[in-house]
Amino acid sequence: MSPAPAEAPEPAEGPGPAEAPGPAGGPALFIGTDTAYVALVRPELDPDDPGVRLAAERAGVDPAEFAGAGDVWAVMVETGGEGGGFELPGVRDAEPARFAELLRAELAAAGAPGAAPAPFTVDGGAVLRLDARPAGDAAYAFTAHLTPPDAPPADGAPSGHGPSEAGTGGTGAEPDEYGPRTVETGPVPVAELLADLDAFLGSLAS
């Protein structure tokens, strides 16, 4: 996945917490645990959702415009108690699907009868590389190497921030302004991740 750099959208002035838009739908693949994960998501807000309509009204835009086209992929991360995310402008469904297919193939091969679980790497292009290693019985832990499209040089001073409030474009987070980072997950059961991969690929195929 090698998106072209794009400037961050200006977040719209949204409603208070009790009036926030409803949860976004769309394809989503989470790899990791509740406290440390990387996720590939393509958020889709419903323009008919009351929260979306209210937020759009306050932002002075049409609900459909506020919700966005629902065709922008993003990477979301959580590690060390801090979250963040960045968009992947120009990435099409085929690229996250290919990444998921490669990960699924590696996990299936590791779980084949007579196979000995071994470390492997799934290369998602310029943005994401996933290193996997066996972690106990029928589980893997992952190291995700992430490089936001607009990341400064690795030796540059970060100006990191957490996820922003929801705004136009429908992703719920503007691109990060800090550089590459690494996410270390705990053990993830292989069977659980295989089921998530199947559901993710199914959502892209529908």
PDB file of C-alpha atoms in Angstrom:
ATOM      1  CA  MET A   1       0.000   0.000   0.000  1.00  0.00           C
ATOM      2  CA  SER A   2       1.750   3.120  -1.244  1.00  0.00           C
ATOM      3  CA  PRO A   3      -0.644   6.064  -1.193  1.00  0.00           C
ATOM      4  CA  ALA A   4       0.117   9.474  -2.611  1.00  0.00           C
ATOM      5  CA  PRO A   5       0.616  12.148   0.080  1.00  0.00           C
ATOM      6  CA  ALA A   6      -2.469  14.221   0.805  1.00  0.00           C
ATOM      7  CA  GLU A   7      -3.064  17.166   3.060  1.00  0.00           C
ATOM      8  CA  ALA A   8      -5.073  16.556   6.200  1.00  0.00           C
ATOM      9  CA  PRO A   9      -8.732  17.628   5.975  1.00  0.00           C
ATOM     10  CA  GLU A  10      -9.798  20.443   8.265  1.00  0.00           C
ATOM     11  CA  PRO A  11     -11.892  18.902  11.051  1.00  0.00           C
ATOM     12  CA  ALA A  12     -15.407  20.266  11.225  1.00  0.00           C
ATOM     13  CA  GLU A  13     -16.796  21.604  14.470  1.00  0.00           C
ATOM     14  CA  GLY A  14     -18.745  18.625  15.666  1.00  0.00           C
ATOM     15  CA  PRO A  15     -21.400  18.050  18.314  1.00  0.00           C
ATOM     16  CA  GLY A  16     -20.823  17.285  21.965  1.00  0.00           C
ATOM     17  CA  PRO A  17     -20.053  13.706  23.070  1.00  0.00           C
ATOM     18  CA  ALA A  18     -23.715  12.843  23.666  1.00  0.00           C
ATOM     19  CA  GLU A  19     -24.614  13.930  20.146  1.00  0.00           C
ATOM     20  CA  ALA A  20     -21.708  12.422  18.226  1.00  0.00           C
ATOM     21  CA  PRO A  21     -22.391  10.571  14.977  1.00  0.00           C
ATOM     22  CA  GLY A  22     -23.138   6.887  15.270  1.00  0.00           C
ATOM     23  CA  PRO A  23     -20.419   4.281  14.834  1.00  0.00           C
ATOM     24  CA  ALA A  24     -18.949   3.986  11.370  1.00  0.00           C
ATOM     25  CA  GLY A  25     -19.495   0.871   9.336  1.00  0.00           C
ATOM     26  CA  GLY A  26     -17.348  -0.351   6.479  1.00  0.00           C
ATOM     27  CA  PRO A  27     -14.587  -2.981   6.193  1.00  0.00           C
ATOM     28  CA  ALA A  28     -12.215  -3.193   9.164  1.00  0.00           C
ATOM     29  CA  LEU A  29      -9.369  -5.539  10.076  1.00  0.00           C
ATOM     30  CA  PHE A  30      -7.895  -5.333  13.591  1.00  0.00           C
ATOM     31  CA  ILE A  31      -4.608  -7.115  14.318  1.00  0.00           C
ATOM     32  CA  GLY A  32      -3.555  -7.272  17.946  1.00  0.00           C
ATOM     33  CA  THR A  33      -5.166  -6.972  21.361  1.00  0.00           C
ATOM     34  CA  ASP A  34      -7.444  -4.444  23.067  1.00  0.00           C
ATOM     35  CA  THR A  35      -4.455  -2.397  24.242  1.00  0.00           C
ATOM     36  CA  ALA A  36      -2.049  -2.740  21.308  1.00  0.00           C
ATOM     37  CA  TYR A  37      -3.236  -3.117  17.741  1.00  0.00           C
ATOM     38  CA  VAL A  38      -3.030  -1.905  14.174  1.00  0.00           C
ATOM     39  CA  ALA A  39      -6.181  -1.710  12.074  1.00  0.00           C
ATOM     40  CA  LEU A  40      -6.975  -1.222   8.412  1.00  0.00           C
ATOM     41  CA  VAL A  41     -10.350   0.486   8.096  1.00  0.00           C
ATOM     42  CA  ARG A  42     -12.547   2.082   5.440  1.00  0.00           C
ATOM     43  CA  PRO A  43     -15.110   3.987   7.526  1.00  0.00           C
ATOM     44  CA  GLU A  44     -18.603   4.543   6.183  1.00  0.00           C
ATOM     45  CA  LEU A  45     -20.899   7.006   7.941  1.00  0.00           C
ATOM     46  CA  ASP A  46     -24.642   6.825   7.270  1.00  0.00           C
ATOM     47  CA  PRO A  47     -25.936  10.230   6.078  1.00  0.00           C
ATOM     48  CA  ASP A  48     -29.364   9.295   7.494  1.00  0.00           C
ATOM     49  CA  ASP A  49     -27.987   8.675  10.991  1.00  0.00           C
ATOM     50  CA  PRO A  50     -29.418  11.357  13.332  1.00  0.00           C
ATOM     51  CA  GLY A  51     -25.996  12.057  14.821  1.00  0.00           C
ATOM     52  CA  VAL A  52     -24.452  12.485  11.377  1.00  0.00           C
ATOM     53  CA  ARG A  53     -27.265  14.796  10.280  1.00  0.00           C
ATOM     54  CA  LEU A  54     -26.887  16.930  13.405  1.00  0.00           C
ATOM     55  CA  ALA A  55     -23.108  17.117  13.020  1.00  0.00           C
ATOM     56  CA  ALA A  56     -23.504  18.069   9.357  1.00  0.00           C
ATOM     57  CA  GLU A  57     -26.005  20.791  10.262  1.00  0.00           C
ATOM     58  CA  ARG A  58     -23.616  22.258  12.824  1.00  0.00           C
ATOM     59  CA  ALA A  59     -20.791  22.099  10.281  1.00  0.00           C
ATOM     60  CA  GLY A  60     -22.965  23.822   7.688  1.00  0.00           C
ATOM     61  CA  VAL A  61     -22.666  21.050   5.103  1.00  0.00           C
ATOM     62  CA  ASP A  62     -24.940  18.461   3.520  1.00  0.00           C
ATOM     63  CA  PRO A  63     -25.099  15.149   5.479  1.00  0.00           C
ATOM     64  CA  ALA A  64     -23.826  13.218   2.454  1.00  0.00           C
ATOM     65  CA  GLU A  65     -20.871  15.590   2.166  1.00  0.00           C
ATOM     66  CA  PHE A  66     -20.145  15.298   5.886  1.00  0.00           C
ATOM     67  CA  ALA A  67     -20.246  11.494   5.734  1.00  0.00           C
ATOM     68  CA  GLY A  68     -17.866  11.463   2.788  1.00  0.00           C
ATOM     69  CA  ALA A  69     -17.700   8.930   0.010  1.00  0.00           C
ATOM     70  CA  GLY A  70     -16.677   6.085   2.327  1.00  0.00           C
ATOM     71  CA  ASP A  71     -13.846   5.152  -0.042  1.00  0.00           C
ATOM     72  CA  VAL A  72     -10.818   6.406   1.922  1.00  0.00           C
ATOM     73  CA  TRP A  73      -8.754   3.776   3.721  1.00  0.00           C
ATOM     74  CA  ALA A  74      -7.024   4.599   6.982  1.00  0.00           C
ATOM     75  CA  VAL A  75      -4.657   2.975   9.468  1.00  0.00           C
ATOM     76  CA  MET A  76      -5.584   3.191  13.147  1.00  0.00           C
ATOM     77  CA  VAL A  77      -3.186   2.302  15.953  1.00  0.00           C
ATOM     78  CA  GLU A  78      -3.275   1.847  19.706  1.00  0.00           C
ATOM     79  CA  THR A  79      -0.142   1.295  21.757  1.00  0.00           C
ATOM     80  CA  GLY A  80       1.107   2.320  25.163  1.00  0.00           C
ATOM     81  CA  GLY A  81      -2.253   3.814  26.063  1.00  0.00           C
ATOM     82  CA  GLU A  82      -2.152   6.224  23.117  1.00  0.00           C
ATOM     83  CA  GLY A  83      -4.070   6.023  19.860  1.00  0.00           C
ATOM     84  CA  GLY A  84      -3.658   7.647  16.478  1.00  0.00           C
ATOM     85  CA  GLY A  85      -4.295   7.172  12.814  1.00  0.00           C
ATOM     86  CA  PHE A  86      -3.602   8.354   9.317  1.00  0.00           C
ATOM     87  CA  GLU A  87      -5.369   8.204   5.981  1.00  0.00           C
ATOM     88  CA  LEU A  88      -4.200   6.302   2.908  1.00  0.00           C
ATOM     89  CA  PRO A  89      -5.275   8.497  -0.003  1.00  0.00           C
ATOM     90  CA  GLY A  90      -5.425   6.703  -3.327  1.00  0.00           C
ATOM     91  CA  VAL A  91      -5.424   3.169  -1.862  1.00  0.00           C
ATOM     92  CA  ARG A  92      -7.998   0.891  -3.451  1.00  0.00           C
ATOM     93  CA  ASP A  93      -9.747  -2.133  -1.923  1.00  0.00           C
ATOM     94  CA  ALA A  94      -7.483  -4.546  -3.801  1.00  0.00           C
ATOM     95  CA  GLU A  95      -4.415  -3.546  -1.777  1.00  0.00           C
ATOM     96  CA  PRO A  96      -5.786  -4.175   1.753  1.00  0.00           C
ATOM     97  CA  ALA A  97      -7.398  -7.348   0.359  1.00  0.00           C
ATOM     98  CA  ARG A  98      -4.042  -8.562  -0.938  1.00  0.00           C
ATOM     99  CA  PHE A  99      -2.418  -7.836   2.418  1.00  0.00           C
ATOM    100  CA  ALA A 100      -5.143  -9.803   4.217  1.00  0.00           C
ATOM    101  CA  GLU A 101      -4.830 -12.704   1.767  1.00  0.00           C
ATOM    102  CA  LEU A 102      -1.056 -12.910   2.325  1.00  0.00           C
ATOM    103  CA  LEU A 103      -1.497 -12.850   6.106  1.00  0.00           C
ATOM    104  CA  ARG A 104      -4.197 -15.501   5.929  1.00  0.00           C
ATOM    105  CA  ALA A 105      -2.032 -17.758   3.754  1.00  0.00           C
ATOM    106  CA  GLU A 106       0.890 -17.526   6.192  1.00  0.00           C
ATOM    107  CA  LEU A 107      -1.297 -18.299   9.207  1.00  0.00           C
ATOM    108  CA  ALA A 108      -2.990 -21.200   7.427  1.00  0.00           C
ATOM    109  CA  ALA A 109       0.377 -22.661   6.424  1.00  0.00           C
ATOM    110  CA  ALA A 110       1.651 -22.366  10.000  1.00  0.00           C
ATOM    111  CA  GLY A 111      -1.400 -24.240  11.268  1.00  0.00           C
ATOM    112  CA  ALA A 112      -1.296 -27.029   8.679  1.00  0.00           C
ATOM    113  CA  PRO A 113      -0.966 -30.602   9.996  1.00  0.00           C
ATOM    114  CA  GLY A 114       2.673 -31.400  10.675  1.00  0.00           C
ATOM    115  CA  ALA A 115       3.804 -27.801  10.233  1.00  0.00           C
ATOM    116  CA  ALA A 116       5.970 -26.154  12.850  1.00  0.00           C
ATOM    117  CA  PRO A 117       4.957 -22.549  13.564  1.00  0.00           C
ATOM    118  CA  ALA A 118       7.690 -20.174  12.444  1.00  0.00           C
ATOM    119  CA  PRO A 119       8.196 -16.427  12.162  1.00  0.00           C
ATOM    120  CA  PHE A 120       7.088 -14.726   8.950  1.00  0.00           C
ATOM    121  CA  THR A 121       6.708 -11.258   7.458  1.00  0.00           C
ATOM    122  CA  VAL A 122       3.867  -9.763   5.436  1.00  0.00           C
ATOM    123  CA  ASP A 123       4.886  -6.734   3.393  1.00  0.00           C
ATOM    124  CA  GLY A 124       2.125  -4.171   2.918  1.00  0.00           C
ATOM    125  CA  GLY A 125       4.261  -1.781   0.898  1.00  0.00           C
ATOM    126  CA  ALA A 126       5.588   1.597   1.968  1.00  0.00           C
ATOM    127  CA  VAL A 127       3.049   2.087   4.760  1.00  0.00           C
ATOM    128  CA  LEU A 128       2.913  -1.220   6.661  1.00  0.00           C
ATOM    129  CA  ARG A 129       5.134  -4.229   7.305  1.00  0.00           C
ATOM    130  CA  LEU A 130       3.984  -6.936   9.704  1.00  0.00           C
ATOM    131  CA  ASP A 131       6.466  -9.258  11.436  1.00  0.00           C
ATOM    132  CA  ALA A 132       4.868 -12.297  13.098  1.00  0.00           C
ATOM    133  CA  ARG A 133       6.332 -14.748  15.586  1.00  0.00           C
ATOM    134  CA  PRO A 134       4.857 -17.765  17.420  1.00  0.00           C
ATOM    135  CA  ALA A 135       3.603 -16.857  20.901  1.00  0.00           C
ATOM    136  CA  GLY A 136       2.396 -19.871  22.820  1.00  0.00           C
ATOM    137  CA  ASP A 137      -0.122 -22.488  21.810  1.00  0.00           C
ATOM    138  CA  ALA A 138      -1.791 -21.678  18.465  1.00  0.00           C
ATOM    139  CA  ALA A 139      -1.087 -17.958  18.755  1.00  0.00           C
ATOM    140  CA  TYR A 140       1.114 -15.318  17.165  1.00  0.00           C
ATOM    141  CA  ALA A 141       2.396 -11.954  18.343  1.00  0.00           C
ATOM    142  CA  PHE A 142       2.996  -9.176  15.839  1.00  0.00           C
ATOM    143  CA  THR A 143       5.306  -6.241  15.312  1.00  0.00           C
ATOM    144  CA  ALA A 144       3.775  -3.687  12.956  1.00  0.00           C
ATOM    145  CA  HIS A 145       6.146  -1.208  11.327  1.00  0.00           C
ATOM    146  CA  LEU A 146       4.163   1.847  10.216  1.00  0.00           C
ATOM    147  CA  THR A 147       5.183   4.799   8.049  1.00  0.00           C
ATOM    148  CA  PRO A 148       2.491   7.455   7.527  1.00  0.00           C
ATOM    149  CA  PRO A 149       2.434   8.876   3.977  1.00  0.00           C
ATOM    150  CA  ASP A 150       3.347  12.377   5.195  1.00  0.00           C
ATOM    151  CA  ALA A 151       5.828  11.221   7.828  1.00  0.00           C
ATOM    152  CA  PRO A 152       8.875  13.445   8.406  1.00  0.00           C
ATOM    153  CA  PRO A 153      12.347  11.858   8.242  1.00  0.00           C
ATOM    154  CA  ALA A 154      12.988   9.197  10.856  1.00  0.00           C
ATOM    155  CA  ASP A 155      15.405  11.515  12.688  1.00  0.00           C
ATOM    156  CA  GLY A 156      12.955  14.427  12.607  1.00  0.00           C
ATOM    157  CA  ALA A 157      11.352  15.724  15.762  1.00  0.00           C
ATOM    158  CA  PRO A 158       7.851  14.270  16.150  1.00  0.00           C
ATOM    159  CA  SER A 159       4.862  16.485  16.766  1.00  0.00           C
ATOM    160  CA  GLY A 160       2.544  13.634  17.623  1.00  0.00           C
ATOM    161  CA  HIS A 161      -1.053  13.863  18.646  1.00  0.00           C
ATOM    162  CA  GLY A 162      -3.877  11.500  19.417  1.00  0.00           C
ATOM    163  CA  PRO A 163      -6.879  10.842  17.211  1.00  0.00           C
ATOM    164  CA  SER A 164      -8.946  13.894  16.296  1.00  0.00           C
ATOM    165  CA  GLU A 165     -12.664  14.342  16.644  1.00  0.00           C
ATOM    166  CA  ALA A 166     -14.824  13.283  13.732  1.00  0.00           C
ATOM    167  CA  GLY A 167     -14.876  15.660  10.791  1.00  0.00           C
ATOM    168  CA  THR A 168     -15.454  15.762   7.061  1.00  0.00           C
ATOM    169  CA  GLY A 169     -14.240  12.807   5.079  1.00  0.00           C
ATOM    170  CA  GLY A 170     -15.734  10.263   7.471  1.00  0.00           C
ATOM    171  CA  THR A 171     -12.508   8.724   8.784  1.00  0.00           C
ATOM    172  CA  GLY A 172     -12.746  10.156  12.306  1.00  0.00           C
ATOM    173  CA  ALA A 173      -9.006  10.901  12.385  1.00  0.00           C
ATOM    174  CA  GLU A 174      -6.773  13.257  10.501  1.00  0.00           C
ATOM    175  CA  PRO A 175      -3.356  12.076   9.244  1.00  0.00           C
ATOM    176  CA  ASP A 176      -0.642  11.999  11.869  1.00  0.00           C
ATOM    177  CA  GLU A 177       2.084  14.604  11.707  1.00  0.00           C
ATOM    178  CA  TYR A 178       4.745  12.458  13.333  1.00  0.00           C
ATOM    179  CA  GLY A 179       7.065   9.909  11.856  1.00  0.00           C
ATOM    180  CA  PRO A 180       7.292   6.142  11.630  1.00  0.00           C
ATOM    181  CA  ARG A 181       6.371   4.068  14.650  1.00  0.00           C
ATOM    182  CA  THR A 182       6.276   0.442  15.767  1.00  0.00           C
ATOM    183  CA  VAL A 183       3.397  -1.383  17.440  1.00  0.00           C
ATOM    184  CA  GLU A 184       4.106  -4.540  19.463  1.00  0.00           C
ATOM    185  CA  THR A 185       1.038  -6.694  20.126  1.00  0.00           C
ATOM    186  CA  GLY A 186       0.475  -9.444  22.610  1.00  0.00           C
ATOM    187  CA  PRO A 187      -0.415 -13.010  21.572  1.00  0.00           C
ATOM    188  CA  VAL A 188      -3.378 -13.295  19.190  1.00  0.00           C
ATOM    189  CA  PRO A 189      -5.102 -16.696  18.764  1.00  0.00           C
ATOM    190  CA  VAL A 190      -4.634 -17.915  15.199  1.00  0.00           C
ATOM    191  CA  ALA A 191      -8.187 -19.260  14.887  1.00  0.00           C
ATOM    192  CA  GLU A 192      -9.632 -15.913  15.983  1.00  0.00           C
ATOM    193  CA  LEU A 193      -7.511 -13.934  13.518  1.00  0.00           C
ATOM    194  CA  LEU A 194      -8.323 -16.330  10.667  1.00  0.00           C
ATOM    195  CA  ALA A 195     -12.027 -15.783  11.329  1.00  0.00           C
ATOM    196  CA  ASP A 196     -11.503 -12.007  11.328  1.00  0.00           C
ATOM    197  CA  LEU A 197      -9.576 -12.215   8.052  1.00  0.00           C
ATOM    198  CA  ASP A 198     -12.348 -14.259   6.434  1.00  0.00           C
ATOM    199  CA  ALA A 199     -14.947 -11.721   7.566  1.00  0.00           C
ATOM    200  CA  PHE A 200     -12.811  -8.823   6.322  1.00  0.00           C
ATOM    201  CA  LEU A 201     -12.249 -10.396   2.903  1.00  0.00           C
ATOM    202  CA  GLY A 202     -15.936 -11.257   2.704  1.00  0.00           C
ATOM    203  CA  SER A 203     -16.902  -7.640   3.378  1.00  0.00           C
ATOM    204  CA  LEU A 204     -14.661  -6.502   0.525  1.00  0.00           C
ATOM    205  CA  ALA A 205     -16.087  -9.087  -1.846  1.00  0.00           C
ATOM    206  CA  SER A 206     -19.737  -8.178  -1.146  1.00  0.00           C
TER     207      SER A 206
END
